[in-house]
Short mmCIF file of N, CA and C in Angstrom, two decimals:
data_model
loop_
_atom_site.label_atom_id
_atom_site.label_comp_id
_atom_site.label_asym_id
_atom_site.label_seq_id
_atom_site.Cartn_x
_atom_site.Cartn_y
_atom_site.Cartn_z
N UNK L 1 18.24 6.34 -8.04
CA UNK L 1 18.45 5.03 -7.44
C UNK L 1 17.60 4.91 -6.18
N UNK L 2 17.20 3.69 -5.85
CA UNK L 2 16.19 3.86 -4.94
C UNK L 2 16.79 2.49 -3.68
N UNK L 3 16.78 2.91 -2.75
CA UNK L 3 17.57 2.56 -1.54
C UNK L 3 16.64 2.08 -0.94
N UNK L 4 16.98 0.98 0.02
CA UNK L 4 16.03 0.72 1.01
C UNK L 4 15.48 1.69 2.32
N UNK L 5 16.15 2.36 2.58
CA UNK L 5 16.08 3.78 3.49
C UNK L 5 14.86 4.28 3.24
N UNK L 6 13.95 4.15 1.54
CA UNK L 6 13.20 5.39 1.20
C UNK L 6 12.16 4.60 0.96
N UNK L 7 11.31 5.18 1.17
CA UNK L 7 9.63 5.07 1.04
C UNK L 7 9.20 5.36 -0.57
N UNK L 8 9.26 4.68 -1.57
CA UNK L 8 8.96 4.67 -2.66
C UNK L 8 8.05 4.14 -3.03
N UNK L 9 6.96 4.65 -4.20
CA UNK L 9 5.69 4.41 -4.59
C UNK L 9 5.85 5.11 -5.82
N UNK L 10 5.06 3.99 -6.72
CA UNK L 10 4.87 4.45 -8.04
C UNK L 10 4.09 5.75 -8.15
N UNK L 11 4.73 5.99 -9.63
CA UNK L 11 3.67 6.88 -9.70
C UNK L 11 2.20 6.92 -10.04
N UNK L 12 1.88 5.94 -10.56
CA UNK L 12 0.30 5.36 -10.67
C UNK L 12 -0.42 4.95 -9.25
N UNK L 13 0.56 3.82 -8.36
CA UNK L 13 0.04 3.92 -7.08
C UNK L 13 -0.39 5.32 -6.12
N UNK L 14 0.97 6.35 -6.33
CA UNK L 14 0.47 7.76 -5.22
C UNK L 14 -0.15 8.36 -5.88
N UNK L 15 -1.35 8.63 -7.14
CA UNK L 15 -2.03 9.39 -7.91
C UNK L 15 -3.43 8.55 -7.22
N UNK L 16 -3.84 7.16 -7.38
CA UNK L 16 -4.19 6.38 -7.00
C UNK L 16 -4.74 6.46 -5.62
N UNK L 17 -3.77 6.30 -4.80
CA UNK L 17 -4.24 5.94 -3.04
C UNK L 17 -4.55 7.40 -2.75
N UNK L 18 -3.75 8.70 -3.20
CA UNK L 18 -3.98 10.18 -3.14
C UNK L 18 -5.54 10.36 -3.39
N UNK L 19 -5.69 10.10 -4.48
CA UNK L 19 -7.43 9.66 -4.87
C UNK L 19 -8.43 9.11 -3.75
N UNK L 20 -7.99 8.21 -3.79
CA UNK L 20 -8.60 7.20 -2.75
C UNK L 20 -8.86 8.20 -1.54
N UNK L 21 -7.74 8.11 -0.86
CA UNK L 21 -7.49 9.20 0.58
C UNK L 21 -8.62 10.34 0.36
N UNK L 22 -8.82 11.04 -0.64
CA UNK L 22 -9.51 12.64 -1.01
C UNK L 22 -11.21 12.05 -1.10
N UNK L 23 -11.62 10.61 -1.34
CA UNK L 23 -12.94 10.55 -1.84
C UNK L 23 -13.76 9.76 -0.40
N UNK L 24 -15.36 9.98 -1.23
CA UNK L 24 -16.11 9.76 -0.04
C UNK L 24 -16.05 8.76 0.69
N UNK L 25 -15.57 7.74 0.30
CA UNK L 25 -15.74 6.18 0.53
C UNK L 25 -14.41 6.20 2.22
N UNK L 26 -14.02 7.26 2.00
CA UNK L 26 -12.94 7.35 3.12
C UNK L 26 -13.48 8.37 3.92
N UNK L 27 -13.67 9.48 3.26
CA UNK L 27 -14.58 10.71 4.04
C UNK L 27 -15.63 10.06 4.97
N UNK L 28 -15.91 8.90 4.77
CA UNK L 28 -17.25 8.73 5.50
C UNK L 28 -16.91 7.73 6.37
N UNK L 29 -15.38 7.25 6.08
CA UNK L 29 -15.34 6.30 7.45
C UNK L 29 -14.61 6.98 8.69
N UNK L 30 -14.64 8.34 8.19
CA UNK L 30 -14.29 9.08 9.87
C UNK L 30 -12.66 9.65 9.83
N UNK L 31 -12.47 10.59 10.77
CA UNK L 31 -10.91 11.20 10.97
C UNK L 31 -10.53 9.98 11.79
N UNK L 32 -11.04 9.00 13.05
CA UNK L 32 -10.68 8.67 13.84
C UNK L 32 -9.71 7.67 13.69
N UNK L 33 -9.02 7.18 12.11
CA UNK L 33 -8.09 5.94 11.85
C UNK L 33 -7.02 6.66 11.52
N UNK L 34 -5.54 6.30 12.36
CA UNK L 34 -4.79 6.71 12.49
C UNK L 34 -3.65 6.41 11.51
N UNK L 35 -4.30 4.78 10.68
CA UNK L 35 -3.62 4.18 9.58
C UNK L 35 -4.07 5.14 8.59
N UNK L 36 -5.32 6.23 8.68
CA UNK L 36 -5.22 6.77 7.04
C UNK L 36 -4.27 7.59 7.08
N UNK L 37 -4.17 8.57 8.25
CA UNK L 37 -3.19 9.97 8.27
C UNK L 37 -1.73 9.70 8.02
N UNK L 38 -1.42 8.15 8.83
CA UNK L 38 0.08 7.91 8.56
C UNK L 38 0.47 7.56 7.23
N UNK L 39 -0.90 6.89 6.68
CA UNK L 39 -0.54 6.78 4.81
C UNK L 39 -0.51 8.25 4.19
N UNK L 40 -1.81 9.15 4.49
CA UNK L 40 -1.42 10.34 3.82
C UNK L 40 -0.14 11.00 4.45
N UNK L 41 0.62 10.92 5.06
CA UNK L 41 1.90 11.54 5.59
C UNK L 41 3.03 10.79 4.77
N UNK L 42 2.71 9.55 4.74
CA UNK L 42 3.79 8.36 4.13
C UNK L 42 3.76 9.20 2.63
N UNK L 43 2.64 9.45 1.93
CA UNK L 43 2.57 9.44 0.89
C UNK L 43 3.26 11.08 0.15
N UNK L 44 2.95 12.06 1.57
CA UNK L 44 3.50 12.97 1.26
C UNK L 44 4.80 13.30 0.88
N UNK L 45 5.76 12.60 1.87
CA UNK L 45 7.38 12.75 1.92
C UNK L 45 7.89 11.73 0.91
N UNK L 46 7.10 10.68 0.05
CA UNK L 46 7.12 9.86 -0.51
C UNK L 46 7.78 10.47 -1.69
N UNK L 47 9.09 8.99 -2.18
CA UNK L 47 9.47 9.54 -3.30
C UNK L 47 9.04 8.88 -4.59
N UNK L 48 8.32 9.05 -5.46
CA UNK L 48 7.55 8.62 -6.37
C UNK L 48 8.34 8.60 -8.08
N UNK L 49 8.00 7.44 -8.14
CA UNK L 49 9.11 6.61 -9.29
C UNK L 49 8.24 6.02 -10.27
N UNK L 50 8.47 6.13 -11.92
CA UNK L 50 7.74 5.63 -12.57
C UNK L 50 7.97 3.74 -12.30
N UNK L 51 6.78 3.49 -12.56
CA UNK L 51 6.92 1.91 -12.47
C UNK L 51 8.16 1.20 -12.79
N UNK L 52 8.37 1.04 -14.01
CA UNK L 52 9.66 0.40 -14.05
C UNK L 52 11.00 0.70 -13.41
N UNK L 53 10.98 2.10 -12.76
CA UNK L 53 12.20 2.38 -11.96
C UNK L 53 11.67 1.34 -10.15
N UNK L 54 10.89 1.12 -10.43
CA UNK L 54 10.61 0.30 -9.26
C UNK L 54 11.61 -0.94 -8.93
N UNK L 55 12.04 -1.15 -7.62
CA UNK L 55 12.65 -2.47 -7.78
C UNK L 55 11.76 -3.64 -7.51
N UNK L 56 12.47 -4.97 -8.38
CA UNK L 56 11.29 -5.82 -8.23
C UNK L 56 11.01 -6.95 -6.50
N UNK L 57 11.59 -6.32 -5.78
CA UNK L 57 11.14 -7.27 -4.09
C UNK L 57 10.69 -5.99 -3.66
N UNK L 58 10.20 -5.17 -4.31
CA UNK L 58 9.54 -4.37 -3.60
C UNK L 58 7.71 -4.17 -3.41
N UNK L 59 7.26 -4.18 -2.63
CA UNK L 59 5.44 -4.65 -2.25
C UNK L 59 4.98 -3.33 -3.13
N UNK L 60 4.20 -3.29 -4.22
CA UNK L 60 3.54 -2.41 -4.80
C UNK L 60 2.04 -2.84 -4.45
N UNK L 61 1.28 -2.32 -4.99
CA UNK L 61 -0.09 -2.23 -5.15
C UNK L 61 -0.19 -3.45 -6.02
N UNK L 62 -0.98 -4.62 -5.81
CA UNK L 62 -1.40 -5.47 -7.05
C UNK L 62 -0.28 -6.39 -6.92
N UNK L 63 0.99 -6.33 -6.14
CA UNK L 63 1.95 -7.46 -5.77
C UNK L 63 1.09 -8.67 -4.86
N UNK L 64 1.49 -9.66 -5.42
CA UNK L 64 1.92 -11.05 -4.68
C UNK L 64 2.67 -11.02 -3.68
N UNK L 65 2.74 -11.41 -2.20
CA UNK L 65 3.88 -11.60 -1.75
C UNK L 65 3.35 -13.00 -0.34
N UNK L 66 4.60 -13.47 0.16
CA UNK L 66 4.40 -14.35 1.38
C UNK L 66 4.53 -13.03 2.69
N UNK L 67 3.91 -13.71 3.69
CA UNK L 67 3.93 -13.18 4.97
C UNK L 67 3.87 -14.32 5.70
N UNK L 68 5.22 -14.07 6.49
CA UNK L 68 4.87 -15.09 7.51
C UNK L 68 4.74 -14.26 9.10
N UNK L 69 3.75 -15.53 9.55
CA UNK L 69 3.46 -14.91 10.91
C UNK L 69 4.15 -15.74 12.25
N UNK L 70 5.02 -14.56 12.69
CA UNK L 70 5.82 -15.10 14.16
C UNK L 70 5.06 -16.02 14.93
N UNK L 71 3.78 -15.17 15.30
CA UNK L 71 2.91 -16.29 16.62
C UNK L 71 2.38 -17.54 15.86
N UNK L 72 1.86 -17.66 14.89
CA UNK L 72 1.47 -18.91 14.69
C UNK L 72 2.28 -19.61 14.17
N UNK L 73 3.41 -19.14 13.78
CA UNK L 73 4.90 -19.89 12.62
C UNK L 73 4.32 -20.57 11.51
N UNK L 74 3.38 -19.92 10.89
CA UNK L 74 2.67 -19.93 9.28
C UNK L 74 2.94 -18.68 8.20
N UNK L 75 2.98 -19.17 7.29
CA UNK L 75 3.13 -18.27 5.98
C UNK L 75 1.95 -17.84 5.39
N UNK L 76 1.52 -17.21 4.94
CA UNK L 76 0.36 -17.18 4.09
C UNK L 76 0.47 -16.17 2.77
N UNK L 77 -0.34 -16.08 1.73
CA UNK L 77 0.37 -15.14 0.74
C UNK L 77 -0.99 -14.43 0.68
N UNK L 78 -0.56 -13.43 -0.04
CA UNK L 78 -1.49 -11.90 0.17
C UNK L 78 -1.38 -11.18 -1.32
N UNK L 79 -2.43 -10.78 -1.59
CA UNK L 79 -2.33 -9.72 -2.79
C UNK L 79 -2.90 -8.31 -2.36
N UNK L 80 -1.48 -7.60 -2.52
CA UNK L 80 -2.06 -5.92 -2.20
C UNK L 80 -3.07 -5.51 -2.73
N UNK L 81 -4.23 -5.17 -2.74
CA UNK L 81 -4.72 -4.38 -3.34
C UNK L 81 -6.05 -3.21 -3.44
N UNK L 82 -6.44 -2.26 -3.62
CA UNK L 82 -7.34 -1.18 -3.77
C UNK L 82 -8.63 -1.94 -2.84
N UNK L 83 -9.29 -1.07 -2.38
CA UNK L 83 -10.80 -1.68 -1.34
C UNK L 83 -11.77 -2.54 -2.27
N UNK L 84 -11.57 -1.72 -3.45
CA UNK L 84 -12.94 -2.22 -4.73
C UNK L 84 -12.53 -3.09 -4.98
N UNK L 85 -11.38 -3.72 -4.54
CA UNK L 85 -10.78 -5.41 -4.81
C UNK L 85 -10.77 -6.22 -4.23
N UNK L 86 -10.50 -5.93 -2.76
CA UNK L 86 -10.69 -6.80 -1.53
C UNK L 86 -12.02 -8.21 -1.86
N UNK L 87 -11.04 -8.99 -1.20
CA UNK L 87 -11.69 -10.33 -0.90
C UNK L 87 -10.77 -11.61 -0.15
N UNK L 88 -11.45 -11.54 1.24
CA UNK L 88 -10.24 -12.20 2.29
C UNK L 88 -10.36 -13.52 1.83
N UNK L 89 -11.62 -14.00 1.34
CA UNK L 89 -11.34 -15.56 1.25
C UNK L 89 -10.21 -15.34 -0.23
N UNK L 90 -9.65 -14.79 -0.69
CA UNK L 90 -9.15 -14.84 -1.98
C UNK L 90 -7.73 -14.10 -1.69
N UNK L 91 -7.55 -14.09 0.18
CA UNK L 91 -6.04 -13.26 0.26
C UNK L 91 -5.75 -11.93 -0.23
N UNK L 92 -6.91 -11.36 -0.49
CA UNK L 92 -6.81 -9.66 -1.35
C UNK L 92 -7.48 -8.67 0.38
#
């Protein structure tokens, strides 16, 4: 059962970002980002669940979701996903 308490990630996502984290495309942007180490730490203690044990309001990789922002009191929606996907005019 998976609680809000716990840091859960599929198991396709932590095989995935684990990947990601280990290859050059990260190797080469430096030790000095403090967001990669806290993901590889996140990812370590992480408890990893096949997809469908996933619950569904939970932000996966490749989710849809709204964000709203305090200072400007706007919403905007966002799609998680991998670098080779990114595209801000497209909310990715």
């Amino acid at each position: 059962m998976i609680t809000s308490q716990m840091f859960a990630v599929t198991r396709t996502d932590h095989h995935r970002l684990r990947t990601l984290l280990a290859s050059p495309y990260v190797k080469s942007i430096g030790d000095d980002h403090g967001h990669l180490r806290q993901l590889e730490s996140r990812l370590e203690h992480a408890t990893v669940v096949e997809p469908p044990e996933m619950l569904p309001d939970i932000v996966t990789m490749n989710s849809t979701f709204n964000l709203f922002d305090l200072d400007r009191n706007e919403s905007d929606t966002f799609t998680l996903v991998y670098p080779d996907e990114a595209c801000i005019a497209e909310g990715k």
